[in-house]
mmCIF file of C-alpha atoms in Angstrom:
data_model
loop_
_atom_site.group_PDB
_atom_site.id
_atom_site.type_symbol
_atom_site.label_atom_id
_atom_site.label_comp_id
_atom_site.label_asym_id
_atom_site.label_seq_id
_atom_site.Cartn_x
_atom_site.Cartn_y
_atom_site.Cartn_z
ATOM 1 C CA MET Z 17 -14.599 102.303 81.411
ATOM 2 C CA PRO Z 18 -17.378 99.985 82.519
ATOM 3 C CA ILE Z 19 -16.545 96.515 83.856
ATOM 4 C CA LYS Z 20 -17.725 93.667 81.760
ATOM 5 C CA THR Z 21 -18.975 90.494 83.276
ATOM 6 C CA THR Z 22 -18.794 87.221 81.401
ATOM 7 C CA LYS Z 23 -20.577 84.082 82.397
ATOM 8 C CA LYS Z 24 -19.110 80.765 81.573
ATOM 9 C CA VAL Z 25 -20.478 77.374 82.426
ATOM 10 C CA THR Z 26 -17.910 74.878 83.549
ATOM 11 C CA ASN Z 27 -19.002 71.580 85.043
ATOM 12 C CA LYS Z 28 -22.438 72.994 85.602
ATOM 13 C CA LYS Z 29 -21.047 75.795 87.777
ATOM 14 C CA VAL Z 30 -20.956 79.434 86.901
ATOM 15 C CA VAL Z 31 -17.633 81.109 87.375
ATOM 16 C CA LYS Z 32 -17.640 84.804 87.526
ATOM 17 C CA GLU Z 33 -14.458 86.509 86.598
ATOM 18 C CA GLU Z 34 -13.788 90.101 86.929
ATOM 19 C CA THR Z 35 -11.196 91.679 84.869
ATOM 20 C CA LYS Z 36 -9.760 95.056 85.764
ATOM 21 C CA PRO Z 37 -8.656 97.308 82.956
ATOM 22 C CA ALA Z 38 -4.955 97.388 82.188
ATOM 23 C CA VAL Z 39 -2.987 100.636 82.600
ATOM 24 C CA GLU Z 40 -2.511 102.831 79.605
ATOM 25 C CA ALA Z 41 1.054 103.386 78.388
ATOM 26 C CA LYS Z 42 1.413 106.411 76.035
ATOM 27 C CA LYS Z 43 -2.232 106.451 74.845
ATOM 28 C CA GLU Z 44 -2.388 102.792 73.957
ATOM 29 C CA GLU Z 45 -4.951 100.636 75.656
ATOM 30 C CA VAL Z 46 -4.384 97.062 76.665
ATOM 31 C CA LYS Z 47 -7.521 95.131 76.171
ATOM 32 C CA THR Z 48 -8.595 92.575 78.662
ATOM 33 C CA ALA Z 49 -9.461 89.079 77.420
ATOM 34 C CA GLU Z 50 -11.432 86.376 79.058
ATOM 35 C CA VAL Z 51 -9.324 84.527 81.550
ATOM 36 C CA LYS Z 52 -8.996 80.816 80.869
ATOM 37 C CA LYS Z 53 -5.697 80.607 82.630
ATOM 38 C CA ALA Z 54 -4.091 82.841 85.279
ATOM 39 C CA THR Z 55 -2.201 85.653 83.423
ATOM 40 C CA LYS Z 56 0.938 87.415 84.592
ATOM 41 C CA PRO Z 57 2.243 90.542 82.825
ATOM 42 C CA ALA Z 58 5.930 91.046 82.047
ATOM 43 C CA VAL Z 59 7.014 94.641 81.760
ATOM 44 C CA GLU Z 60 9.821 96.072 79.662
ATOM 45 C CA ALA Z 61 11.064 99.540 80.256
ATOM 46 C CA LYS Z 62 11.538 102.354 77.735
ATOM 47 C CA LYS Z 63 8.332 102.833 75.681
ATOM 48 C CA GLU Z 64 7.610 99.167 74.976
ATOM 49 C CA LYS Z 65 4.110 97.654 75.205
ATOM 50 C CA VAL Z 66 3.276 95.479 78.126
ATOM 51 C CA LYS Z 67 2.591 91.933 76.960
ATOM 52 C CA PRO Z 68 0.794 89.529 79.176
ATOM 53 C CA ALA Z 69 2.631 86.271 79.914
ATOM 54 C CA GLU Z 70 0.938 83.026 80.639
ATOM 55 C CA THR Z 71 1.198 81.455 84.052
ATOM 56 C CA LYS Z 72 1.503 77.715 84.135
ATOM 57 C CA LYS Z 73 -1.167 75.841 85.979
ATOM 58 C CA ALA Z 74 -0.157 74.210 89.250
ATOM 59 C CA PRO Z 75 -2.082 71.013 90.223
ATOM 60 C CA ALA Z 76 -4.182 71.253 93.363
ATOM 61 C CA LYS Z 77 -6.702 69.050 95.229
ATOM 62 C CA LYS Z 78 -10.247 70.451 95.063
ATOM 63 C CA ALA Z 79 -9.432 73.936 96.169
ATOM 64 C CA THR Z 80 -9.662 77.349 94.689
ATOM 65 C CA THR Z 81 -6.657 79.344 93.573
ATOM 66 C CA LYS Z 82 -5.086 81.864 95.878
ATOM 67 C CA LYS Z 83 -4.463 85.382 94.826
ATOM 68 C CA ALA Z 84 -1.614 85.880 92.318
ATOM 69 C CA ALA Z 85 1.311 87.859 93.473
ATOM 70 C CA LYS Z 86 1.543 91.481 92.356
ATOM 71 C CA PRO Z 87 4.841 92.377 90.750
ATOM 72 C CA ALA Z 88 5.837 96.041 90.844
ATOM 73 C CA VAL Z 89 8.355 97.349 88.369
ATOM 74 C CA GLU Z 90 9.483 100.897 88.168
ATOM 75 C CA ALA Z 91 10.657 102.319 84.823
ATOM 76 C CA LYS Z 92 11.140 106.049 84.446
ATOM 77 C CA LYS Z 93 8.351 107.041 86.887
ATOM 78 C CA GLU Z 94 5.747 104.897 85.110
ATOM 79 C CA GLU Z 95 4.001 102.170 87.048
ATOM 80 C CA VAL Z 96 2.445 99.142 85.470
ATOM 81 C CA LYS Z 97 -0.296 97.418 87.365
ATOM 82 C CA PRO Z 98 -1.119 93.843 86.352
ATOM 83 C CA ALA Z 99 -4.690 92.654 86.075
ATOM 84 C CA GLU Z 100 -6.021 91.166 89.267
ATOM 85 C CA VAL Z 101 -7.373 87.694 89.007
ATOM 86 C CA LYS Z 102 -9.924 86.919 91.643
ATOM 87 C CA LYS Z 103 -10.651 83.326 90.654
ATOM 88 C CA ALA Z 104 -9.188 80.798 88.233
ATOM 89 C CA PRO Z 105 -11.037 77.734 87.004
ATOM 90 C CA ALA Z 106 -9.531 74.443 87.890
ATOM 91 C CA LYS Z 107 -10.429 70.812 87.469
ATOM 92 C CA LYS Z 108 -9.913 69.178 90.850
ATOM 93 C CA ALA Z 109 -6.690 71.113 91.180
ATOM 94 C CA THR Z 110 -5.670 74.397 92.676
ATOM 95 C CA THR Z 111 -2.699 76.536 91.767
ATOM 96 C CA LYS Z 112 -0.473 77.759 94.487
ATOM 97 C CA LYS Z 113 0.847 81.283 94.554
ATOM 98 C CA ALA Z 114 2.371 82.204 91.239
ATOM 99 C CA ALA Z 115 6.073 82.854 91.263
ATOM 100 C CA LYS Z 116 7.003 86.471 91.525
ATOM 101 C CA PRO Z 117 8.958 87.749 88.557
ATOM 102 C CA ALA Z 118 12.127 89.649 89.510
ATOM 103 C CA VAL Z 119 13.361 92.291 87.126
ATOM 104 C CA GLU Z 120 16.854 93.713 87.275
ATOM 105 C CA ALA Z 121 18.056 96.940 85.738
ATOM 106 C CA LYS Z 122 19.621 96.699 82.266
ATOM 107 C CA LYS Z 123 17.069 94.015 81.221
ATOM 108 C CA GLU Z 124 18.836 91.136 82.972
ATOM 109 C CA GLU Z 125 16.719 88.503 84.729
ATOM 110 C CA VAL Z 126 17.918 86.764 87.904
ATOM 111 C CA LYS Z 127 17.328 83.034 87.718
ATOM 112 C CA PRO Z 128 16.050 81.463 90.922
ATOM 113 C CA ALA Z 129 18.153 78.303 90.452
ATOM 114 C CA GLU Z 130 21.356 80.334 90.231
ATOM 115 C CA THR Z 131 20.370 82.351 93.282
ATOM 116 C CA LYS Z 132 19.786 79.105 95.275
ATOM 117 C CA LYS Z 133 23.131 77.766 94.161
ATOM 118 C CA ALA Z 134 24.932 80.935 95.190
ATOM 119 C CA THR Z 135 23.154 80.844 98.553
ATOM 120 C CA ALA Z 136 24.042 77.189 98.969
ATOM 121 C CA LYS Z 137 27.731 77.905 98.192
ATOM 122 C CA LYS Z 138 27.858 80.750 100.663
ATOM 123 C CA THR Z 139 26.194 78.595 103.301
ATOM 124 C CA THR Z 140 28.641 75.730 102.649
ATOM 125 C CA LYS Z 141 31.609 78.114 102.730
ATOM 126 C CA LYS Z 142 30.469 79.634 106.005
ATOM 127 C CA ALA Z 143 29.986 76.168 107.442
ATOM 128 C CA ALA Z 144 33.476 75.053 106.329
ATOM 129 C CA THR Z 145 35.023 78.228 107.701
ATOM 130 C CA LYS Z 146 33.270 77.631 110.990
ATOM 131 C CA THR Z 147 34.491 74.006 111.120
ATOM 132 C CA THR Z 148 38.049 75.066 110.400
ATOM 133 C CA THR Z 149 37.994 77.771 113.002
ATOM 134 C CA THR Z 150 36.698 75.292 115.570
ATOM 135 C CA LYS Z 151 39.526 72.847 114.793
ATOM 136 C CA LYS Z 152 42.152 75.549 115.264
ATOM 137 C CA VAL Z 153 40.771 76.556 118.600
ATOM 138 C CA THR Z 154 40.507 72.951 119.900
ATOM 139 C CA THR Z 155 43.980 71.811 118.689
ATOM 140 C CA LYS Z 156 46.089 70.991 121.753
ATOM 141 C CA LYS Z 157 49.700 72.229 121.740
ATOM 142 C CA MET Z 158 52.275 69.472 122.328
ATOM 143 C CA THR Z 159 54.519 69.715 125.388
ATOM 144 C CA LYS Z 160 58.261 69.692 125.127
ATOM 145 C CA GLU Z 161 58.383 66.066 126.265
ATOM 146 C CA GLU Z 162 55.913 65.031 123.614
ATOM 147 C CA GLN Z 163 57.882 66.795 120.852
ATOM 148 C CA TYR Z 164 61.116 65.187 122.037
ATOM 149 C CA ALA Z 165 59.469 61.776 122.097
ATOM 150 C CA LYS Z 166 58.559 62.102 118.384
ATOM 151 C CA LEU Z 167 62.167 62.813 117.332
ATOM 152 C CA SER Z 168 64.202 60.066 115.579
ATOM 153 C CA LEU Z 169 67.592 58.991 116.837
ATOM 154 C CA ASP Z 170 69.292 60.621 113.840
ATOM 155 C CA THR Z 171 67.483 63.930 114.518
ATOM 156 C CA CYS Z 172 68.566 63.803 118.149
ATOM 157 C CA LEU Z 173 72.189 63.259 117.077
ATOM 158 C CA ASP Z 174 71.931 66.253 114.656
ATOM 159 C CA LEU Z 175 70.533 68.435 117.449
ATOM 160 C CA ALA Z 176 73.320 67.256 119.806
ATOM 161 C CA LYS Z 177 75.840 68.528 117.191
ATOM 162 C CA ALA Z 178 73.960 71.806 117.092
ATOM 163 C CA MET Z 179 74.574 71.980 120.846
ATOM 164 C CA SER Z 180 78.324 71.451 120.150
ATOM 165 C CA MET Z 181 78.311 67.948 121.561
ATOM 166 C CA ASN Z 182 80.965 65.650 120.079
ATOM 167 C CA VAL Z 183 79.039 62.418 120.373
ATOM 168 C CA THR Z 184 78.025 59.490 118.173
ATOM 169 C CA ARG Z 185 75.782 56.547 118.687
ATOM 170 C CA ASP Z 186 78.834 54.275 119.219
ATOM 171 C CA SER Z 187 80.450 56.651 121.741
ATOM 172 C CA ILE Z 188 77.210 56.711 123.775
ATOM 173 C CA ILE Z 189 77.001 52.919 123.601
ATOM 174 C CA GLN Z 190 80.488 52.717 125.001
ATOM 175 C CA GLN Z 191 79.482 54.906 127.911
ATOM 176 C CA LEU Z 192 76.396 52.787 128.494
ATOM 177 C CA ILE Z 193 78.538 49.656 128.627
ATOM 178 C CA LEU Z 194 80.594 51.252 131.400
ATOM 179 C CA ASN Z 195 77.496 52.535 133.130
ATOM 180 C CA PRO Z 196 74.123 51.150 132.012
ATOM 181 C CA ASP Z 197 72.183 53.860 133.859
ATOM 182 C CA VAL Z 198 70.597 56.271 131.325
ATOM 183 C CA LYS Z 199 70.104 59.157 133.712
ATOM 184 C CA SER Z 200 73.686 58.964 135.054
ATOM 185 C CA VAL Z 201 75.242 58.930 131.547
ATOM 186 C CA SER Z 202 72.997 61.812 130.510
ATOM 187 C CA LYS Z 203 74.051 63.854 133.532
ATOM 188 C CA ASP Z 204 77.715 63.155 132.811
ATOM 189 C CA LEU Z 205 77.299 64.422 129.197
ATOM 190 C CA VAL Z 206 75.453 67.547 130.324
ATOM 191 C CA ASN Z 207 78.215 68.357 132.784
ATOM 192 C CA LYS Z 208 80.982 67.519 130.308
ATOM 193 C CA TYR Z 209 79.611 69.921 127.666
ATOM 194 C CA GLN Z 210 78.398 72.473 130.252
ATOM 195 C CA LEU Z 211 74.860 72.548 128.825
ATOM 196 C CA THR Z 212 72.830 73.554 131.852
ATOM 197 C CA GLY Z 213 70.940 76.731 131.058
ATOM 198 C CA LYS Z 214 72.900 77.178 127.844
ATOM 199 C CA PHE Z 215 69.927 76.671 125.479
ATOM 200 C CA ASN Z 216 66.265 77.620 125.633
ATOM 201 C CA PHE Z 217 63.674 75.236 124.187
ATOM 202 C CA GLU Z 218 61.214 78.047 123.160
ATOM 203 C CA GLU Z 219 63.942 79.977 121.309
ATOM 204 C CA ASP Z 220 66.339 77.289 120.111
ATOM 205 C CA GLY Z 221 64.089 74.262 119.770
ATOM 206 C CA TYR Z 222 66.196 72.222 122.192
ATOM 207 C CA ASP Z 223 67.822 72.339 125.598
ATOM 208 C CA GLU Z 224 69.829 70.082 127.935
ATOM 209 C CA GLY Z 225 66.719 67.882 128.340
ATOM 210 C CA LEU Z 226 67.403 66.523 124.866
ATOM 211 C CA VAL Z 227 70.489 64.685 126.168
ATOM 212 C CA GLU Z 228 68.541 62.167 128.192
ATOM 213 C CA VAL Z 229 66.186 61.608 125.252
ATOM 214 C CA LEU Z 230 69.162 60.910 123.013
ATOM 215 C CA VAL Z 231 70.856 58.524 125.465
ATOM 216 C CA SER Z 232 67.557 56.722 126.090
ATOM 217 C CA LYS Z 233 67.013 56.175 122.349
ATOM 218 C CA VAL Z 234 70.506 54.851 121.971
ATOM 219 C CA TYR Z 235 70.008 52.425 124.860
ATOM 220 C CA GLU Z 236 66.732 51.170 123.406
ATOM 221 C CA THR Z 237 68.253 50.477 119.995
ATOM 222 C CA ALA Z 238 71.719 49.187 121.058
ATOM 223 C CA ASP Z 239 72.715 45.627 121.673
ATOM 224 C CA ILE Z 240 73.879 46.139 125.247
ATOM 225 C CA LYS Z 241 71.592 43.711 127.059
ATOM 226 C CA PRO Z 242 73.355 40.876 128.994
ATOM 227 C CA GLU Z 243 73.656 37.473 127.411
ATOM 228 C CA LYS Z 244 73.045 34.055 128.823
ATOM 229 C CA ALA Z 245 75.859 32.714 130.961
ATOM 230 C CA GLU Z 246 76.385 29.574 128.939
ATOM 231 C CA ASP Z 247 77.000 31.568 125.821
ATOM 232 C CA LEU Z 248 80.074 33.212 127.436
ATOM 233 C CA GLN Z 249 81.862 30.061 128.700
ATOM 234 C CA ALA Z 250 83.294 28.998 125.295
ATOM 235 C CA ASP Z 251 84.542 32.576 124.619
ATOM 236 C CA VAL Z 252 86.259 32.790 127.992
ATOM 237 C CA ASP Z 253 87.807 29.376 127.564
ATOM 238 C CA HIS Z 254 89.239 30.476 124.191
ATOM 239 C CA ALA Z 255 90.630 33.672 125.748
ATOM 240 C CA LEU Z 256 92.376 31.816 128.551
ATOM 241 C CA ASN Z 257 94.103 29.496 126.024
ATOM 242 C CA TYR Z 258 95.187 32.267 123.582
ATOM 243 C CA LYS Z 259 98.906 32.680 122.855
ATOM 244 C CA PHE Z 260 100.298 36.027 121.671
ATOM 245 C CA THR Z 261 101.352 35.796 118.026
ATOM 246 C CA ASP Z 262 101.659 39.052 116.062
ATOM 247 C CA VAL Z 263 100.305 42.591 116.106
ATOM 248 C CA VAL Z 264 97.378 41.914 113.773
ATOM 249 C CA ALA Z 265 96.239 38.667 115.307
ATOM 250 C CA ASP Z 266 96.661 40.088 118.821
ATOM 251 C CA GLY Z 267 94.576 43.100 117.799
ATOM 252 C CA GLU Z 268 91.708 40.926 116.593
ATOM 253 C CA GLU Z 269 91.874 38.882 119.771
ATOM 254 C CA TYR Z 270 91.800 42.029 121.875
ATOM 255 C CA LYS Z 271 88.526 43.090 120.194
ATOM 256 C CA ALA Z 272 86.979 39.667 120.807
ATOM 257 C CA GLN Z 273 88.086 39.643 124.479
ATOM 258 C CA PHE Z 274 86.900 43.180 124.963
ATOM 259 C CA ASP Z 275 83.408 42.149 123.765
ATOM 260 C CA THR Z 276 83.382 39.076 126.011
ATOM 261 C CA MET Z 277 84.498 41.168 129.008
ATOM 262 C CA ARG Z 278 81.740 43.672 128.279
ATOM 263 C CA LYS Z 279 79.145 40.941 128.492
ATOM 264 C CA VAL Z 280 80.624 39.627 131.778
ATOM 265 C CA LEU Z 281 80.510 43.137 133.212
ATOM 266 C CA MET Z 282 76.860 43.603 132.160
ATOM 267 C CA ILE Z 283 75.811 40.349 133.818
ATOM 268 C CA ALA Z 284 77.425 41.486 137.028
ATOM 269 C CA GLN Z 285 75.743 44.945 136.786
ATOM 270 C CA HIS Z 286 72.252 43.600 136.120
ATOM 271 C CA LYS Z 287 72.483 40.994 138.801
ATOM 272 C CA ASP Z 288 74.136 43.441 141.208
ATOM 273 C CA ILE Z 289 77.124 41.172 141.849
ATOM 274 C CA HIS Z 290 80.204 42.827 143.354
ATOM 275 C CA ASP Z 291 82.422 39.795 144.104
ATOM 276 C CA SER Z 292 84.288 37.819 141.427
ATOM 277 C CA LYS Z 293 83.706 34.499 143.242
ATOM 278 C CA LYS Z 294 79.969 34.965 143.241
ATOM 279 C CA LEU Z 295 80.116 35.839 139.551
ATOM 280 C CA ASP Z 296 82.147 32.666 138.983
ATOM 281 C CA GLU Z 297 79.214 30.691 140.356
ATOM 282 C CA GLU Z 298 76.709 32.667 138.281
ATOM 283 C CA ILE Z 299 78.298 32.183 134.883
ATOM 284 C CA GLY Z 300 80.597 29.228 135.473
ATOM 285 C CA ILE Z 301 83.986 30.789 134.537
ATOM 286 C CA ASP Z 302 87.120 31.935 136.395
ATOM 287 C CA VAL Z 303 86.500 35.662 136.273
ATOM 288 C CA GLU Z 304 89.815 36.696 137.928
ATOM 289 C CA LYS Z 305 91.906 34.689 135.509
ATOM 290 C CA PHE Z 306 90.032 36.155 132.592
ATOM 291 C CA VAL Z 307 90.519 39.750 133.893
ATOM 292 C CA GLU Z 308 94.288 39.094 134.172
ATOM 293 C CA GLU Z 309 94.455 37.661 130.682
ATOM 294 C CA PHE Z 310 92.513 40.629 129.279
ATOM 295 C CA MET Z 311 94.746 43.195 130.981
ATOM 296 C CA ASP Z 312 97.922 41.474 129.700
ATOM 297 C CA LEU Z 313 96.639 41.473 126.083
ATOM 298 C CA ALA Z 314 95.464 45.095 126.315
ATOM 299 C CA TYR Z 315 98.846 46.336 127.618
ATOM 300 C CA SER Z 316 100.596 44.617 124.755
ATOM 301 C CA VAL Z 317 98.229 45.703 121.922
ATOM 302 C CA LEU Z 318 97.472 49.299 122.998
ATOM 303 C CA LYS Z 319 101.160 50.293 122.873
ATOM 304 C CA THR Z 320 100.744 50.580 119.093
ATOM 305 C CA TRP Z 321 97.114 51.656 118.938
ATOM 306 C CA LYS Z 322 95.771 55.191 119.155
ATOM 307 C CA TYR Z 323 95.713 57.472 122.205
ATOM 308 C CA GLU Z 324 91.865 57.432 122.129
ATOM 309 C CA ASP Z 325 91.928 53.626 122.514
ATOM 310 C CA VAL Z 326 94.016 53.965 125.637
ATOM 311 C CA ASP Z 327 91.577 56.546 127.054
ATOM 312 C CA TYR Z 328 88.598 54.242 126.442
ATOM 313 C CA TYR Z 329 90.401 51.214 127.802
ATOM 314 C CA GLU Z 330 91.164 53.092 130.997
ATOM 315 C CA HIS Z 331 87.472 53.883 131.635
ATOM 316 C CA PHE Z 332 86.359 50.389 130.705
ATOM 317 C CA ILE Z 333 88.793 48.457 132.892
ATOM 318 C CA TYR Z 334 88.126 50.711 135.894
ATOM 319 C CA ALA Z 335 84.409 50.015 135.431
ATOM 320 C CA VAL Z 336 85.173 46.278 135.601
ATOM 321 C CA LEU Z 337 87.308 46.652 138.717
ATOM 322 C CA SER Z 338 84.846 49.009 140.377
ATOM 323 C CA GLN Z 339 82.032 46.506 139.918
ATOM 324 C CA LEU Z 340 84.103 43.568 141.214
ATOM 325 C CA GLU Z 341 85.416 45.147 144.431
ATOM 326 C CA ASP Z 342 87.717 42.265 145.412
ATOM 327 C CA LEU Z 343 89.576 42.523 142.082
ATOM 328 C CA HIS Z 344 89.867 46.308 142.504
ATOM 329 C CA ASP Z 345 91.807 45.864 145.730
ATOM 330 C CA THR Z 346 94.123 43.357 144.084
ATOM 331 C CA TYR Z 347 94.812 45.085 140.776
ATOM 332 C CA ARG Z 348 94.306 48.813 141.267
ATOM 333 C CA ASN Z 349 98.051 49.684 141.397
ATOM 334 C CA ARG Z 350 98.855 47.393 138.470
ATOM 335 C CA ILE Z 351 96.151 48.838 136.231
ATOM 336 C CA MET Z 352 97.074 52.442 137.151
ATOM 337 C CA MET Z 353 100.722 51.785 136.164
ATOM 338 C CA ASP Z 354 99.630 50.003 132.944
ATOM 339 C CA VAL Z 355 97.571 53.006 131.895
ATOM 340 C CA ALA Z 356 100.309 55.509 132.945
ATOM 341 C CA ASP Z 357 102.837 53.606 130.864
ATOM 342 C CA LEU Z 358 100.519 53.683 127.814
ATOM 343 C CA TYR Z 359 99.953 57.449 128.186
ATOM 344 C CA ILE Z 360 103.739 58.080 128.317
ATOM 345 C CA LEU Z 361 104.305 55.865 125.282
ATOM 346 C CA HIS Z 362 101.681 57.941 123.425
ATOM 347 C CA GLY Z 363 103.374 61.225 124.397
ATOM 348 C CA ASP Z 364 101.078 62.370 127.250
ATOM 349 C CA TYR Z 365 103.904 62.695 129.811
ATOM 350 C CA GLY Z 366 101.894 65.011 132.056
ATOM 351 C CA LEU Z 367 99.115 62.513 132.662
ATOM 352 C CA GLY Z 368 101.522 59.584 132.899
ATOM 353 C CA ASP Z 369 103.750 61.382 135.485
ATOM 354 C CA ALA Z 370 100.650 62.469 137.446
ATOM 355 C CA ASP Z 371 99.459 58.873 137.729
ATOM 356 C CA TYR Z 372 102.844 57.638 138.888
ATOM 357 C CA GLY Z 373 103.128 60.434 141.329
ATOM 358 C CA TYR Z 374 99.760 59.449 142.859
ATOM 359 C CA ILE Z 375 100.771 55.770 143.191
ATOM 360 C CA LEU Z 376 104.058 56.653 144.832
ATOM 361 C CA ARG Z 377 102.335 58.833 147.445
ATOM 362 C CA GLU Z 378 99.755 56.158 148.251
ATOM 363 C CA ASN Z 379 102.165 53.264 148.777
ATOM 364 C CA GLN Z 380 104.839 52.672 151.412
ATOM 365 C CA ILE Z 381 106.712 50.074 149.361
ATOM 366 C CA LYS Z 382 108.008 51.982 146.359
ATOM 367 C CA ASP Z 383 110.750 49.881 144.721
ATOM 368 C CA TYR Z 384 108.620 48.181 142.104
ATOM 369 C CA ILE Z 385 106.745 51.411 141.303
ATOM 370 C CA TYR Z 386 109.964 53.332 140.776
ATOM 371 C CA TYR Z 387 111.355 50.559 138.668
ATOM 372 C CA ARG Z 388 108.278 50.603 136.420
ATOM 373 C CA TYR Z 389 108.336 54.406 136.200
ATOM 374 C CA ALA Z 390 111.995 54.614 135.263
ATOM 375 C CA SER Z 391 112.013 51.685 132.835
ATOM 376 C CA ILE Z 392 109.139 53.012 130.725
ATOM 377 C CA TYR Z 393 111.105 56.155 130.033
ATOM 378 C CA GLU Z 394 114.179 54.215 128.879
ATOM 379 C CA GLY Z 395 112.784 53.915 125.377
ATOM 380 C CA VAL Z 396 111.457 57.509 125.420
ATOM 381 C CA ASP Z 397 113.931 59.709 127.302
ATOM 382 C CA LYS Z 398 117.047 58.090 128.871
ATOM 383 C CA ASP Z 399 118.021 61.135 130.914
ATOM 384 C CA LYS Z 400 114.611 61.315 132.481
ATOM 385 C CA ALA Z 401 114.749 57.560 133.142
ATOM 386 C CA LYS Z 402 118.050 58.025 135.056
ATOM 387 C CA GLN Z 403 116.639 61.003 136.875
ATOM 388 C CA ILE Z 404 113.710 58.911 138.132
ATOM 389 C CA ALA Z 405 116.017 56.042 139.134
ATOM 390 C CA ASN Z 406 118.220 58.415 141.077
ATOM 391 C CA GLN Z 407 115.185 59.819 142.883
ATOM 392 C CA ALA Z 408 114.209 56.272 143.833
ATOM 393 C CA LEU Z 409 117.385 55.891 145.898
ATOM 394 C CA GLN Z 410 115.921 58.211 148.522
ATOM 395 C CA PHE Z 411 113.404 55.389 149.402
ATOM 396 C CA VAL Z 412 114.999 52.189 148.042
ATOM 397 C CA ASP Z 413 118.212 50.369 149.116
ATOM 398 C CA ASP Z 414 119.665 46.927 148.753
ATOM 399 C CA ARG Z 415 117.080 45.450 151.108
ATOM 400 C CA PHE Z 416 114.345 45.859 148.449
ATOM 401 C CA THR Z 417 113.632 43.342 145.672
ATOM 402 C CA TYR Z 418 113.880 45.784 142.769
ATOM 403 C CA TYR Z 419 116.938 47.707 143.940
ATOM 404 C CA PRO Z 420 119.255 45.954 141.365
ATOM 405 C CA ASN Z 421 116.794 46.827 138.539
ATOM 406 C CA ILE Z 422 116.856 50.523 139.524
ATOM 407 C CA ILE Z 423 120.716 50.530 139.607
ATOM 408 C CA ALA Z 424 120.682 48.947 136.137
ATOM 409 C CA VAL Z 425 118.664 51.875 134.812
ATOM 410 C CA LEU Z 426 121.140 54.345 136.392
ATOM 411 C CA GLU Z 427 124.125 52.587 134.833
ATOM 412 C CA GLY Z 428 122.405 51.994 131.492
#
């Protein structure tokens, strides 16, 4: 078919347009019209005519249009070729490349906007995944010490129970009062409960290292810091003027004096004072008189209190006497006999007898020791009391001060 050429005058310029013939589809001919606007064909499969679709003009600045894109659609071995547009008229504007139509099978058209959204989502997802992966890689694993440091005191106590430790905050405070050194108290607890190598941090989540963390947290939160000297003077004066009354009142006074003695001990520990006379000058009280008063009250009160109270008193008073070395030399036999008597009165004869046996071996003058030993059993086991008094006669005769007292036990 011959090619027709049409002349058209636009703005005094002649624009030649060549139109190629459209492809036949089942003996029907698609006629070519004059091109006023750029035309794009849209193709439908399965024996349907090809209808040209209009392409919107795109504004341009004094330039000619570029070639339109050529869509290619295959439908049952038939190929449809769109008309080729060489030039398109424009008024001071030039169209850019026409958008390429995309045809999917089953007559569904893919929208460019949706494609962009899907692409954007994938890109965002990939970026997010990459960021997350980077975070995981760069996260630093906490050390055992850092994990322990983050534990609360209550959690530490729970873990201590899991390690079969029979401790509470108060019991640890009591140990710190006797010995304010955290490492030392921690080591004592580890040894007491035989924890060395018993637990593995990686497998159990705790080990013996937790003990020092626990003791340290108790020390930080407990009121075991030394007080000012002047705050103790009134309490000590009250203690020195107290008169024994009854079991209840004496018990309350013992608690008050125990607390005051604890504060005196802590001042001596923190100032590293080992002589009672120097401590007198530091806090302005008669320390030795106060220690004597406290021991007298404790011996009276603890006869009716629990066995555990005796055990704690023993450790506490020895801590006081160990700190003040001059008082230890003066009162060590007395305090050992006091504690031995209290154990015997609470039914622990083995420990009481062992303490008396030690004192008797360590002292040349034995009359008073035998008298104390025999007399405490008079209210518990008279036969044993007489047996002890009879044993005393191997070392004691009428030259000794307490000989008559020992004979009284034998004849009682």
